[in-house]
Amino acid sequence: MASTGAASFWRAAGMTYVNYSSLCAKMVRNCLKEPHKSEAISREKVHYSISKWTDGKPEKPSIRTDSPDE
């Protein structure tokens, strides 16, 4: 059974779980030694596509590549 005590800390800080998880992962990646650190940071990028909808139909999707901090 999961503890509810930890959730109160990130909620009290005004964070979502995804933001909290991303922050923790970034801290772990920064603690690694080379060459593992640069490899882990290169995998940090997020790839996704955005489709705008007009009149109930999707337009051509655009592919985005962003860092989680942007």
CSV table of C-alpha atoms in Angstrom, one decimal:
chain,number,residue,atom,x,y,z
A,1,MET,CA,0.0,0.0,0.0
A,2,ALA,CA,1.4,3.4,-1.0
A,3,SER,CA,2.0,6.1,1.6
A,4,THR,CA,0.0,9.3,1.2
A,5,GLY,CA,2.5,11.3,3.2
A,6,ALA,CA,4.9,11.8,0.3
A,7,ALA,CA,2.1,13.1,-1.9
A,8,SER,CA,1.4,16.0,0.4
A,9,PHE,CA,4.9,17.4,0.0
A,10,TRP,CA,4.7,17.8,-3.8
A,11,ARG,CA,1.1,18.9,-3.7
A,12,ALA,CA,1.9,21.5,-1.0
A,13,ALA,CA,4.7,22.8,-3.3
A,14,GLY,CA,2.1,23.3,-6.0
A,15,MET,CA,3.5,20.6,-8.3
A,16,THR,CA,1.9,17.9,-10.2
A,17,TYR,CA,3.2,14.3,-10.0
A,18,VAL,CA,4.6,14.6,-13.5
A,19,ASN,CA,6.6,17.7,-12.6
A,20,TYR,CA,7.8,16.1,-9.4
A,21,SER,CA,8.8,12.9,-11.2
A,22,SER,CA,10.6,15.0,-13.9
A,23,LEU,CA,12.5,17.0,-11.3
A,24,CYS,CA,13.6,13.8,-9.5
A,25,ALA,CA,14.7,12.2,-12.7
A,26,LYS,CA,16.7,15.3,-13.7
A,27,MET,CA,18.5,15.3,-10.3
A,28,VAL,CA,19.4,11.6,-10.7
A,29,ARG,CA,20.8,12.2,-14.2
A,30,ASN,CA,22.9,15.1,-13.0
A,31,CYS,CA,24.4,12.9,-10.3
A,32,LEU,CA,25.7,10.3,-12.8
A,33,LYS,CA,29.4,10.2,-13.9
A,34,GLU,CA,30.5,10.5,-17.5
A,35,PRO,CA,29.8,8.9,-20.0
A,36,HIS,CA,26.6,7.8,-18.4
A,37,LYS,CA,25.5,11.4,-17.6
A,38,SER,CA,25.7,12.6,-21.2
A,39,GLU,CA,23.9,9.5,-22.4
A,40,ALA,CA,21.1,10.0,-19.9
A,41,ILE,CA,20.7,13.7,-20.7
A,42,SER,CA,20.5,13.0,-24.4
A,43,ARG,CA,17.5,10.7,-23.7
A,44,GLU,CA,15.8,13.4,-21.7
A,45,LYS,CA,14.2,15.0,-24.9
A,46,VAL,CA,10.5,14.4,-25.5
A,47,HIS,CA,9.1,13.8,-29.0
A,48,TYR,CA,5.4,14.4,-29.6
A,49,SER,CA,3.1,15.6,-32.4
A,50,ILE,CA,0.4,18.3,-32.3
A,51,SER,CA,-2.7,18.2,-34.5
A,52,LYS,CA,-5.0,21.2,-34.6
A,53,TRP,CA,-8.7,20.5,-35.3
A,54,THR,CA,-10.8,22.6,-37.6
A,55,ASP,CA,-14.5,21.9,-38.3
A,56,GLY,CA,-14.2,18.5,-36.6
A,57,LYS,CA,-11.3,17.3,-38.7
A,58,PRO,CA,-7.6,17.1,-37.8
A,59,GLU,CA,-5.1,19.2,-39.8
A,60,LYS,CA,-1.6,17.9,-40.7
A,61,PRO,CA,0.3,17.1,-37.4
A,62,SER,CA,3.4,18.9,-36.6
A,63,ILE,CA,6.2,17.0,-34.9
A,64,ARG,CA,7.9,18.7,-31.8
A,65,THR,CA,11.0,17.8,-29.9
A,66,ASP,CA,11.4,19.6,-26.6
A,67,SER,CA,13.2,19.3,-23.4
A,68,PRO,CA,10.8,18.7,-20.4
A,69,ASP,CA,11.9,22.1,-18.9
A,70,GLU,CA,10.8,24.1,-21.9
